[in-house]
Tab-separated table of C-alpha atoms and ligand atoms in Angstrom:
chain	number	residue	atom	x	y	z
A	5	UNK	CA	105.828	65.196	125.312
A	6	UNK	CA	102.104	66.136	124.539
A	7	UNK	CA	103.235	69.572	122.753
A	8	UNK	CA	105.452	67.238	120.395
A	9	UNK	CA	102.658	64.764	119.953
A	10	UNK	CA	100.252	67.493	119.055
A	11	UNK	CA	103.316	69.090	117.076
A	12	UNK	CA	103.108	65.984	115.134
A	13	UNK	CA	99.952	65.517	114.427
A	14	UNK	CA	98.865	69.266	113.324
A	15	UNK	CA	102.032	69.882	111.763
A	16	UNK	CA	101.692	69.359	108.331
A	17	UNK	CA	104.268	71.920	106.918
A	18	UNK	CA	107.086	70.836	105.130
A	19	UNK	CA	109.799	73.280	106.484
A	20	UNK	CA	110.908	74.485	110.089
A	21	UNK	CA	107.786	75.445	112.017
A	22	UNK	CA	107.027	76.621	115.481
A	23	UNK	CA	103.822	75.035	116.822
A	24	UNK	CA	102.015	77.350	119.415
A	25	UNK	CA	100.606	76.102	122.323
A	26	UNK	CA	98.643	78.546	124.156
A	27	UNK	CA	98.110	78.462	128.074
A	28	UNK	CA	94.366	78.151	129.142
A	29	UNK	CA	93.754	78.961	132.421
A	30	UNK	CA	92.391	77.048	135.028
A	31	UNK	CA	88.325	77.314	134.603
A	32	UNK	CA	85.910	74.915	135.862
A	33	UNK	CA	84.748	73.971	132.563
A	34	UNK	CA	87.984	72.659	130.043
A	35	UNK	CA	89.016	73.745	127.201
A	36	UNK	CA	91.426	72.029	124.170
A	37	UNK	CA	94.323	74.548	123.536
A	38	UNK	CA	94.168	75.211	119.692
A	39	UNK	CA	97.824	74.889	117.981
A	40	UNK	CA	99.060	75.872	114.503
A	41	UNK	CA	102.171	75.997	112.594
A	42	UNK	CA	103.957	78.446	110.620
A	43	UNK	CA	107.105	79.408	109.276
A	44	UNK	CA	109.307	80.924	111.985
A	45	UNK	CA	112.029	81.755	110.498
A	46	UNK	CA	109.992	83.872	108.039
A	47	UNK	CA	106.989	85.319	110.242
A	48	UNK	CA	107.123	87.111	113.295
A	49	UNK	CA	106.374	84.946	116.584
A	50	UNK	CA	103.039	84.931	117.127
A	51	UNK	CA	100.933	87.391	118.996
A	52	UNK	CA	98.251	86.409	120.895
A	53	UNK	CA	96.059	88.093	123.700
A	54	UNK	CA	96.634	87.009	126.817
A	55	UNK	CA	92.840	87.353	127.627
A	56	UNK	CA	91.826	85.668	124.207
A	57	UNK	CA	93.762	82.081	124.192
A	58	UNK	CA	93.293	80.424	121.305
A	59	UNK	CA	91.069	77.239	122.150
A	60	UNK	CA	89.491	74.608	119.573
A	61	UNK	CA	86.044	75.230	121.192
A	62	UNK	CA	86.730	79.376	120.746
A	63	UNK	CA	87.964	78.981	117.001
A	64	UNK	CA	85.072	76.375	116.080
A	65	UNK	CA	82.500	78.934	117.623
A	66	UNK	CA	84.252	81.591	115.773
A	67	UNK	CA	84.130	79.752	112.712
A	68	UNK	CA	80.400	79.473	112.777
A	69	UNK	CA	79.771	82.674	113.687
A	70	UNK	CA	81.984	84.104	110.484
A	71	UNK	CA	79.894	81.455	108.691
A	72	UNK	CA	76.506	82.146	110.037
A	73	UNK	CA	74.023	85.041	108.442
A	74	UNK	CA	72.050	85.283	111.614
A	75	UNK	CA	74.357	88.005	112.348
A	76	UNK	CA	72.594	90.199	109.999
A	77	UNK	CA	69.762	91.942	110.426
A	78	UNK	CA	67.714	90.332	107.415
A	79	UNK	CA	69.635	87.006	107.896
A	80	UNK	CA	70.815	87.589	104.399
A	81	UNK	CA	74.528	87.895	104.918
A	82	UNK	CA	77.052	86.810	107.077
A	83	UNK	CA	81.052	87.988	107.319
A	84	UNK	CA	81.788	85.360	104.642
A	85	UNK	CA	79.586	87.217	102.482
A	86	UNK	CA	82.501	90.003	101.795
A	87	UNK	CA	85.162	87.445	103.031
A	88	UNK	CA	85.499	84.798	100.803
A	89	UNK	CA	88.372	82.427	101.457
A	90	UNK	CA	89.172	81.374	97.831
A	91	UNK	CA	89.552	85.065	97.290
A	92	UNK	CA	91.773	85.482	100.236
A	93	UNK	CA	88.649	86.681	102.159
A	94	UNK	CA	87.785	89.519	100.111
A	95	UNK	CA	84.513	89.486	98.098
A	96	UNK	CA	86.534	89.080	94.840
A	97	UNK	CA	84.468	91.015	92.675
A	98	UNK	CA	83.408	94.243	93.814
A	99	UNK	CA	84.814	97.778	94.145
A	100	UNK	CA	82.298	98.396	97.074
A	101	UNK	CA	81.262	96.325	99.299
A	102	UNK	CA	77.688	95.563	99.103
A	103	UNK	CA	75.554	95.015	102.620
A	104	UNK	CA	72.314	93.622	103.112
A	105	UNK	CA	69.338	94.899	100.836
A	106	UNK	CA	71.635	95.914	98.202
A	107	UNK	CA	73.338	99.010	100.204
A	108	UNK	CA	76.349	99.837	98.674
A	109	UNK	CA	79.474	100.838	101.082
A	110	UNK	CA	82.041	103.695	100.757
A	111	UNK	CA	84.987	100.975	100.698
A	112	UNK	CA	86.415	97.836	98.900
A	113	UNK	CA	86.539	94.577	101.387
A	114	UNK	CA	89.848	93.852	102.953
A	115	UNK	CA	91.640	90.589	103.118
A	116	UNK	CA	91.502	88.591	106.314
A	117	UNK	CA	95.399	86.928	107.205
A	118	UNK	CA	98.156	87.146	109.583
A	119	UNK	CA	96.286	89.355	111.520
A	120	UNK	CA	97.960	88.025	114.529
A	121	UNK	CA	100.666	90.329	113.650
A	122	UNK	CA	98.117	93.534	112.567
A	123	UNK	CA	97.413	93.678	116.392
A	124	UNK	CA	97.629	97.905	115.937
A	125	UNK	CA	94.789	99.135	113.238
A	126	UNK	CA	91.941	97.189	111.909
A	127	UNK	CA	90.054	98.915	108.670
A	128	UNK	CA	91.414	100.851	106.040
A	129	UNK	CA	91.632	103.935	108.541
A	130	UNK	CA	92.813	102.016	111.019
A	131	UNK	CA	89.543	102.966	113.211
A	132	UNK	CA	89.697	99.590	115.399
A	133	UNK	CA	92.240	98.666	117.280
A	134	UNK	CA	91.561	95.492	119.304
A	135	UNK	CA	90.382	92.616	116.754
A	136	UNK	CA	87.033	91.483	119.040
A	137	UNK	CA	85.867	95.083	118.953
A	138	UNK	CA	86.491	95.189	115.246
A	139	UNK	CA	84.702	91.802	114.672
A	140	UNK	CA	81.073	93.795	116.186
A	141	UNK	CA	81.623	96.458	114.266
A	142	UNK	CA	80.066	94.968	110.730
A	143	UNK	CA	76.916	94.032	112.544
A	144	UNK	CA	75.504	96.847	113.421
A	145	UNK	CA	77.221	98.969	110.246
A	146	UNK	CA	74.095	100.316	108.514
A	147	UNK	CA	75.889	99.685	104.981
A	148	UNK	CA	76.624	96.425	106.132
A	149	UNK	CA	74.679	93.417	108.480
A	150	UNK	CA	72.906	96.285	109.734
A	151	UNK	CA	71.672	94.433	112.915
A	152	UNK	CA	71.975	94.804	116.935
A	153	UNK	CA	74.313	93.214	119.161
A	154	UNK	CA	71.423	92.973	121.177
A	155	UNK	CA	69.367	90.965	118.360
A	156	UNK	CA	72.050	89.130	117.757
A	157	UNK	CA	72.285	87.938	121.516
A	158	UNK	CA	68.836	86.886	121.371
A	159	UNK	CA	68.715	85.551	118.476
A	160	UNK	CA	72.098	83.164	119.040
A	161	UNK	CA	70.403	82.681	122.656
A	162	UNK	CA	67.450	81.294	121.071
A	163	UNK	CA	69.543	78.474	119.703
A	164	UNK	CA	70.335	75.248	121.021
A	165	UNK	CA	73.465	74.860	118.964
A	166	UNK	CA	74.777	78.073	119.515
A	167	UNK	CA	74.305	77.824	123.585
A	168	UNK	CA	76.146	74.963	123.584
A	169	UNK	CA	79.013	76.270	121.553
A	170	UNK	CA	79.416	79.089	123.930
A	171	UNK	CA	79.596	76.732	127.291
A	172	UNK	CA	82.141	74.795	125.518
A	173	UNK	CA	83.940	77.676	124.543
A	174	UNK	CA	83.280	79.971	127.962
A	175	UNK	CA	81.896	78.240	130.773
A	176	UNK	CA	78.462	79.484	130.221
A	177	UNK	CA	75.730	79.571	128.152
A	178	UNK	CA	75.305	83.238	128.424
A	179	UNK	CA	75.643	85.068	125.482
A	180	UNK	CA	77.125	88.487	125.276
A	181	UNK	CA	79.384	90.842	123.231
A	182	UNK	CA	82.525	90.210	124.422
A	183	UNK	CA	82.225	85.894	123.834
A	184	UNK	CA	80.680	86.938	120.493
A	185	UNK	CA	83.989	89.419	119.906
A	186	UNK	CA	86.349	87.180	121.661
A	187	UNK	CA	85.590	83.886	119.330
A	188	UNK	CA	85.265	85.988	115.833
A	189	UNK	CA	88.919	87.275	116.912
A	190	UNK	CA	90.135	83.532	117.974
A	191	UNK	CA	89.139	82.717	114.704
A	192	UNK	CA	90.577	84.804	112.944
A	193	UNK	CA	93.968	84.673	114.331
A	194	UNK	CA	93.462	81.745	113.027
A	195	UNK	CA	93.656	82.211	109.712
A	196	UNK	CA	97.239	82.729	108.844
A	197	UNK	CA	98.404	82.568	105.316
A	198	UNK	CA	102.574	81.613	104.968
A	199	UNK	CA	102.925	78.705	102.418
A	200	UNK	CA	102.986	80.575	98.995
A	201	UNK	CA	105.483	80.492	96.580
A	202	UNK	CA	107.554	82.907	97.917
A	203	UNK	CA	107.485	81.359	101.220
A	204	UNK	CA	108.876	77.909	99.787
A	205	UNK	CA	111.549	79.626	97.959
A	206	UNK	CA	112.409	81.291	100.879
A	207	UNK	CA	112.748	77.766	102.933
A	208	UNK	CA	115.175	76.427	99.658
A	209	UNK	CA	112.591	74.429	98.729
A	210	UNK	CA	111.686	75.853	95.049
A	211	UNK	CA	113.615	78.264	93.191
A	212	UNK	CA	111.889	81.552	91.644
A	213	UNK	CA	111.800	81.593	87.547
A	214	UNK	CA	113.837	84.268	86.170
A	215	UNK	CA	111.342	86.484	85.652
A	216	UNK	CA	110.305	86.044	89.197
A	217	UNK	CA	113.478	87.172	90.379
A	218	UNK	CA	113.786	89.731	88.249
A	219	UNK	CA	110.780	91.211	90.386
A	220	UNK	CA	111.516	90.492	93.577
A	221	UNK	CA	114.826	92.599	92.922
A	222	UNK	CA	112.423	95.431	91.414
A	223	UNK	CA	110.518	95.131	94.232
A	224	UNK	CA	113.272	95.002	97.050
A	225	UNK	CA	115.193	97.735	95.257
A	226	UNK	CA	115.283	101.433	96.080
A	227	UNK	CA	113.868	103.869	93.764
A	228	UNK	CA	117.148	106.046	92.576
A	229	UNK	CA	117.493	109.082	90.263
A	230	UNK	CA	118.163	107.767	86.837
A	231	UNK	CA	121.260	108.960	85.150
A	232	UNK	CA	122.338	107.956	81.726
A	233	UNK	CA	125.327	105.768	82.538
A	234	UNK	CA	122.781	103.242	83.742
A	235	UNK	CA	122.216	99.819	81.687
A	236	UNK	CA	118.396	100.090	80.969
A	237	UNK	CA	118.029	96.112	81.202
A	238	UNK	CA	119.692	95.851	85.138
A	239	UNK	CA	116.873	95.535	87.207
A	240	UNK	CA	119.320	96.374	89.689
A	241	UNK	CA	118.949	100.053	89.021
A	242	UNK	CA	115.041	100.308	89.149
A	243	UNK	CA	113.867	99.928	92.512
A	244	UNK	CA	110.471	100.141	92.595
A	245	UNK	CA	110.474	100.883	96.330
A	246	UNK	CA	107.456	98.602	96.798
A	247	UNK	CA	109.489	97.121	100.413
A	248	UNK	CA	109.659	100.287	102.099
A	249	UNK	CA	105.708	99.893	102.642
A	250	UNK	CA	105.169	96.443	101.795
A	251	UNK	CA	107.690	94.762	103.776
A	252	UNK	CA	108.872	92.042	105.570
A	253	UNK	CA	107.399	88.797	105.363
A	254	UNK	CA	104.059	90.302	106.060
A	255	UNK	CA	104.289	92.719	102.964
A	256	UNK	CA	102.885	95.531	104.533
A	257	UNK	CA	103.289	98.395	107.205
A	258	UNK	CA	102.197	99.205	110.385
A	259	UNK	CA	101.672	102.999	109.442
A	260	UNK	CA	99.049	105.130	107.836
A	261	UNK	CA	100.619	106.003	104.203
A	262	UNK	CA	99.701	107.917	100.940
A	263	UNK	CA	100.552	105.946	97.952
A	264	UNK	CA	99.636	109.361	95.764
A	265	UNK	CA	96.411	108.320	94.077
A	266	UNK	CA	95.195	111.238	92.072
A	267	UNK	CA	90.976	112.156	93.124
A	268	UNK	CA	90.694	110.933	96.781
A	269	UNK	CA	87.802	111.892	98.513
A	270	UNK	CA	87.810	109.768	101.446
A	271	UNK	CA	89.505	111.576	104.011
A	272	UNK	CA	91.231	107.732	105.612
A	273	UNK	CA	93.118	108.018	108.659
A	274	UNK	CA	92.760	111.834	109.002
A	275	UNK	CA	89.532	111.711	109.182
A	276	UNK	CA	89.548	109.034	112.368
A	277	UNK	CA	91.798	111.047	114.327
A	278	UNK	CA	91.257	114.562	112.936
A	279	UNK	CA	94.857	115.409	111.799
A	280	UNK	CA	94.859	116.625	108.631
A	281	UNK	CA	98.448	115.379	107.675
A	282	UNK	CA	97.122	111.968	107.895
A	283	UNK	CA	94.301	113.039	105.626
A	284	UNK	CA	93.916	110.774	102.732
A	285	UNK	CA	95.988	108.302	104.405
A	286	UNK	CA	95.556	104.487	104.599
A	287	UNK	CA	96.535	101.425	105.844
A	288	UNK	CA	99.474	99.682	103.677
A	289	UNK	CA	97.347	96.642	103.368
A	290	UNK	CA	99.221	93.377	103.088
A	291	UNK	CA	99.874	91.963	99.541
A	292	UNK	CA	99.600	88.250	100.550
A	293	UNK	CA	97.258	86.771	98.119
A	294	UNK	CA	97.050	89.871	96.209
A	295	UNK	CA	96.773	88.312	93.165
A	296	UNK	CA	92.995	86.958	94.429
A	297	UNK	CA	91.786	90.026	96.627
A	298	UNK	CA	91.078	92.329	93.467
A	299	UNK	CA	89.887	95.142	92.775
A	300	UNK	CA	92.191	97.005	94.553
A	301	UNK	CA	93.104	99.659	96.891
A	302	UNK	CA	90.590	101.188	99.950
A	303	UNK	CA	88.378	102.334	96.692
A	304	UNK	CA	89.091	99.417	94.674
A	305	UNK	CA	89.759	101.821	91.753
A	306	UNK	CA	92.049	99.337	90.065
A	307	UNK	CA	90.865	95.857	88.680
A	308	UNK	CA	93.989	94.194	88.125
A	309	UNK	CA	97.573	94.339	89.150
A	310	UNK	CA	99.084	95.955	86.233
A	311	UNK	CA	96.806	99.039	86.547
A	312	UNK	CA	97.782	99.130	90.245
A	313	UNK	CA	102.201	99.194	89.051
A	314	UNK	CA	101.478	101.536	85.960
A	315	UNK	CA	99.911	103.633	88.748
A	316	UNK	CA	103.251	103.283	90.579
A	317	UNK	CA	105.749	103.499	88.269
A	318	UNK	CA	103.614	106.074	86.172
A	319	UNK	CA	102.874	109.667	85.961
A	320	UNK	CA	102.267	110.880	90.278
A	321	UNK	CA	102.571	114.243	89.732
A	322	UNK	CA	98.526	114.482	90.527
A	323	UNK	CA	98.435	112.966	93.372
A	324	UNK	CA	95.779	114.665	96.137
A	325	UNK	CA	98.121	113.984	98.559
A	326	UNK	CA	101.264	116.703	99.005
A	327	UNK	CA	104.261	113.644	98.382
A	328	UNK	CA	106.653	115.676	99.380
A	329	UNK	CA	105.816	114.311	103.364
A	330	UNK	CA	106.380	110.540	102.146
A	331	UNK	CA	109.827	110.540	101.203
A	332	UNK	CA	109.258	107.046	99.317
A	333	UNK	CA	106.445	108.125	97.213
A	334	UNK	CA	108.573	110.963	96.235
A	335	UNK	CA	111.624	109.160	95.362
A	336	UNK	CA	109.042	106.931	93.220
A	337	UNK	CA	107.976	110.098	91.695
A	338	UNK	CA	111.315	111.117	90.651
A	339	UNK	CA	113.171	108.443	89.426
A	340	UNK	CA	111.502	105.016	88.169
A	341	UNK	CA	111.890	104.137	84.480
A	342	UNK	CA	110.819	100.566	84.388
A	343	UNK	CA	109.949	99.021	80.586
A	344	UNK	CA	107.328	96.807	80.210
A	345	UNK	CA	109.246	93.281	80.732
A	346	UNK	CA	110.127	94.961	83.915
A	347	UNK	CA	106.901	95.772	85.062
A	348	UNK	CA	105.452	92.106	84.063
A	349	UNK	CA	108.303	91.059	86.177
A	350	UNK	CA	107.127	92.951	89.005
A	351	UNK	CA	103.299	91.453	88.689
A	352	UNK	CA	104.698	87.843	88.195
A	353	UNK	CA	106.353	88.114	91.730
A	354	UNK	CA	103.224	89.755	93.059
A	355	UNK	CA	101.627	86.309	92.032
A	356	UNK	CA	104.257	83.989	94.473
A	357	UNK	CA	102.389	85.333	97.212
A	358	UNK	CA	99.079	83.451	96.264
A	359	UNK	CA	99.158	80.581	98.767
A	360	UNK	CA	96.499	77.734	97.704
A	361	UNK	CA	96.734	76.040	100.802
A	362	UNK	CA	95.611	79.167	102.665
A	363	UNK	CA	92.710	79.599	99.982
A	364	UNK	CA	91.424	75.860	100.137
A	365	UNK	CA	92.042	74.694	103.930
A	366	UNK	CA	89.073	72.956	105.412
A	367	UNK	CA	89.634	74.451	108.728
A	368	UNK	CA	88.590	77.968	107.229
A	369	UNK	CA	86.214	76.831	105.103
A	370	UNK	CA	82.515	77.280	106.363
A	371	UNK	CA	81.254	74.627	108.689
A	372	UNK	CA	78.070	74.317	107.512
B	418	HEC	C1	78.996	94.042	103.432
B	418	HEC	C2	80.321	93.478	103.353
B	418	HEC	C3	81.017	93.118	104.631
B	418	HEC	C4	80.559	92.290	105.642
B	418	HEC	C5	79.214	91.614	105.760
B	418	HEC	C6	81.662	92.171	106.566
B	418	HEC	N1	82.738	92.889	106.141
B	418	HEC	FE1	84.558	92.981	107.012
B	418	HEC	N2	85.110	94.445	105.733
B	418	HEC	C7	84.332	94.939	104.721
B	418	HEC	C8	84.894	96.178	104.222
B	418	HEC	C9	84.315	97.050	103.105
B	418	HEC	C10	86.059	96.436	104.982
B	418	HEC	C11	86.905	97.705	104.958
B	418	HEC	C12	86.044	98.741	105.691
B	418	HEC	C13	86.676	100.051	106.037
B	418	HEC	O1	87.888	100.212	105.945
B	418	HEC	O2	85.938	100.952	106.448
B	418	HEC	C14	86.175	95.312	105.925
B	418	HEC	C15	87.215	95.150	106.829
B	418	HEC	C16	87.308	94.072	107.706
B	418	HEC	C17	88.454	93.782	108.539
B	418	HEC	C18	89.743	94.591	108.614
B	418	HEC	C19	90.943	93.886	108.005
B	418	HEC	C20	92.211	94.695	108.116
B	418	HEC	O3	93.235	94.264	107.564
B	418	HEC	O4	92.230	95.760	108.740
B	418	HEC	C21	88.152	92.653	109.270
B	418	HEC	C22	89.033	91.963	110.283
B	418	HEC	C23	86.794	92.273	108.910
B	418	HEC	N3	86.325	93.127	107.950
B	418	HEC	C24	86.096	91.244	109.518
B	418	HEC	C25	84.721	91.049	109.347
B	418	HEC	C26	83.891	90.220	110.212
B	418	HEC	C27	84.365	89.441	111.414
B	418	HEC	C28	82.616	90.282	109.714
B	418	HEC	C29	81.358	89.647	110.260
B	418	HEC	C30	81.014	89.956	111.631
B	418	HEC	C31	82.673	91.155	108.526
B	418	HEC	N4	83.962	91.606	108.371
B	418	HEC	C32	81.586	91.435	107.740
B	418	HEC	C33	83.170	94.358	104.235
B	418	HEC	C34	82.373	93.506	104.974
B	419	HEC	C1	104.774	105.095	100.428
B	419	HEC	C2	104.278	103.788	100.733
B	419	HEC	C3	103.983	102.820	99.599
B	419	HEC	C4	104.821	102.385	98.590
B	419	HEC	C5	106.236	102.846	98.292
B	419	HEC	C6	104.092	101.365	97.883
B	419	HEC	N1	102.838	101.206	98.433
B	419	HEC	FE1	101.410	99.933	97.803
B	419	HEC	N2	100.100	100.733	99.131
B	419	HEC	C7	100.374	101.736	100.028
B	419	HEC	C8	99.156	102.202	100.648
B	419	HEC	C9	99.033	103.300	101.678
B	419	HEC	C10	98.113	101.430	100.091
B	419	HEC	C11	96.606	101.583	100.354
B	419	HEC	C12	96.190	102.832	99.576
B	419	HEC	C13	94.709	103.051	99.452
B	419	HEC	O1	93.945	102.129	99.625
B	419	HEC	O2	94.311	104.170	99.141
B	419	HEC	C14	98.741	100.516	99.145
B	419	HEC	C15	98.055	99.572	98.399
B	419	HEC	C16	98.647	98.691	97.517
B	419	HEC	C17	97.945	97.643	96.822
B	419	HEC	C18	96.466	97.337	96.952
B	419	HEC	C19	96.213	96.306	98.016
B	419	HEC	C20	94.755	95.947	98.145
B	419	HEC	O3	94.473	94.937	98.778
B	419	HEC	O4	93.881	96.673	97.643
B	419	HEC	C21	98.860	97.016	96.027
B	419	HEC	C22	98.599	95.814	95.136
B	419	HEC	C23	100.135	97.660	96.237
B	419	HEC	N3	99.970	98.670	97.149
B	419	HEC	C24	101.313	97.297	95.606
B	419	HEC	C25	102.485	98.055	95.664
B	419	HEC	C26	103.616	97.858	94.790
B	419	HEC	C27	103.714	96.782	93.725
B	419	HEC	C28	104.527	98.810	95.107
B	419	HEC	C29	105.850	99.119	94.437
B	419	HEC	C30	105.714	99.501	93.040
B	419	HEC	C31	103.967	99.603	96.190
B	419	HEC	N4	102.722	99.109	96.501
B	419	HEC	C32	104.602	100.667	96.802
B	419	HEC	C33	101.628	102.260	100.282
B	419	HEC	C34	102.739	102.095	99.465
């Protein structure tokens, strides 16, 4: 009875959801479970530690935290900074991230969603792999908040607010690492991004336009050798191959993949786990909200969307990585002829993935 109560109350989604109600064990102090919705017939059920339950203490903390520049070292900057919600968390604008006094990074910002379901590599490399320890790791990065976990603990434990926040949240108002870690992570499992365009269409509740569709099929289709019996205008025969990495409902992949940019320096995953067939590999990022988390890919080389498909569907034949070990890139290689209608096509179904509701909600917003 209460988890259909709360079911109707938070649920605010217009289509079949499954609310999640997570079990909080038995402490002294109480907690409120935090629920959400989303789409299960689309997304994956949802994935959440055992040792982190989500609580609405936890995710408020978190919240403030993200929201907060006393995590930096100059007080400058917090994770909002490079993780703007109306640009899908990214910080819209800039191929390299910037940290506090002006250092520039090596890499473009990532978007923050659905990374309930990311649970395996955090980071273009994939260098984190539990979402708490990921959430330290911008603190103390030099190019970044360039501060101490241990200044940070004294600083939080120096505040009234904040040592209340973390009793309500843990039972005590000691401060340390892992309740800083564990409420960045609760809120940002949080933040889960499934009522786009695509999404609706997908629950029969708006149709694409034509020219939608026509990418989606691009996009969904494998690339083939072209032959000359093929009608140039049937989308139908120029896969794009864009699902084999960007799949699923999350639109992305759980490996480390070349997508055969020419002039890669950064070594990627090879360089985290010394292999050097993973060298100038990355994380197939998810294209959720892609249309807002520009410029794009780990160098943010490209500034729009149709630079990042004429890269695609173009010339690969330089790319620094050998193609010939990613069988998808080298089908791409061989085979796409898409015209330009096509290739619009493919950008205007890029864009049903923008989900306003995700980029406006009050509950991500900052709480300040
Ligand atoms: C100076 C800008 C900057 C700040 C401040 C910053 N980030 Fe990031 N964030 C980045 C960049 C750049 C990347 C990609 C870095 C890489 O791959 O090496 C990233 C990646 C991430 C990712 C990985 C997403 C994925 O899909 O793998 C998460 C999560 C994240 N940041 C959370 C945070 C949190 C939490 C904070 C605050 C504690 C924060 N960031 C502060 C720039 C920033
Ligand atoms: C072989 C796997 C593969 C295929 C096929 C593929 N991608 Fe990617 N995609 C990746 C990888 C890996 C990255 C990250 C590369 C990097 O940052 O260097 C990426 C990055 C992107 C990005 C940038 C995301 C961001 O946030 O910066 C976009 C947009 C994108 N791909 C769209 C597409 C489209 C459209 C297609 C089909 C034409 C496609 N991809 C096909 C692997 C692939």
């Amino acid at each position: 009875m209460k988890r259909l109560l709360l079911f109707a109350l938070i649920g605010t989604s217009i289509y079949a959801c499954t609310d999640v109600v997570n079990e909080v064990p038995n402490t002294p102090f109480s907690t409120t479970p935090y629920t959400f919705t989303y789409n299960k017939n689309l997304l994956p059920p949802a994935r959440i530690p055992k040792d982190n339950p989500l609580t609405q203490e936890g995710v408020a903390l978190g919240r403030m935290l993200f929201y907060d520049p006393i995590l930096s070292a100059d007080s400058t900057q917090s994770c909002a900074s490079c993780h703007n919600q109306k640009d899908g968390f990214t910080d819209n604008q800039l191929q390299y991230s910037i940290g506090i006094r002006g250092t520039v990074g090596k890499r473009n910002s990532m978007s923050i969603a659905n990374l309930m379901w990311h649970l395996d590599g955090f980071f273009w490399d994939g260098r984190s792999d539990i979402l708490r320890h990921q959430a330290l790791m911008p603190i103390e990065d030099p190019t970044e908040m360039d501060e101490t976990i241990g200044n940070v603990v004294v600083k939080l434990s120096n505040s009234l607010m904040y040592k209340e926040a973390f009793e309500k949240a843990f039972g005590s108002t000691v401060i340390n690492d892992e309740t800083i870690g564990k409420s960045l992570e609760q809120f940002m499992l949080t933040l889960v991004s499934a009522n786009s365009k695509f999404d609706r269409v997908m629950a029969g509740l708006e149709t694409f336009t034509v020219q939608e569709q026509t990418g989606r099929t691009i996009f969904n289709a494998e690339a083939i050798p072209l032959n000359e019996e093929q009608d140039p205008n049937n989308p139908q025969n120029f896969g794009a191959d864009c699902f084999h990495c960007h799949g699923n409902s999350l639109f992305m992949s759980r490996e480390y993949l070349t997508n055969g940019l020419p002039n890669v320096t950064d070594l990627g995953r090879g360089g985290v786990n010394g292999n050097t067939r993973d060298n100038y590999k990355f994380k197939a990022t998810t294209l959720r909200n892609v249309e807002k988390t520009g410029p794009y890919m780990h160098d943010g080389r490209f500034g729009t969307l149709e630079e990042v498909v004429q890269h695609y569907l173009g010339d690969l034949s330089d790319a620094t990585s050998d193609l010939g070990n990613e069988p998808n890139m080298h089908a791409l290689r061989d085979s796409v002829y898409l015209s330009e209608d096509h290739k619009a096509a493919l950008v205007s179904f890029l864009k049903t993935l923008t989900d306003e509701e995700f980029l406006t909600k009050e509950e991500y917003s900052n709480p300040f």
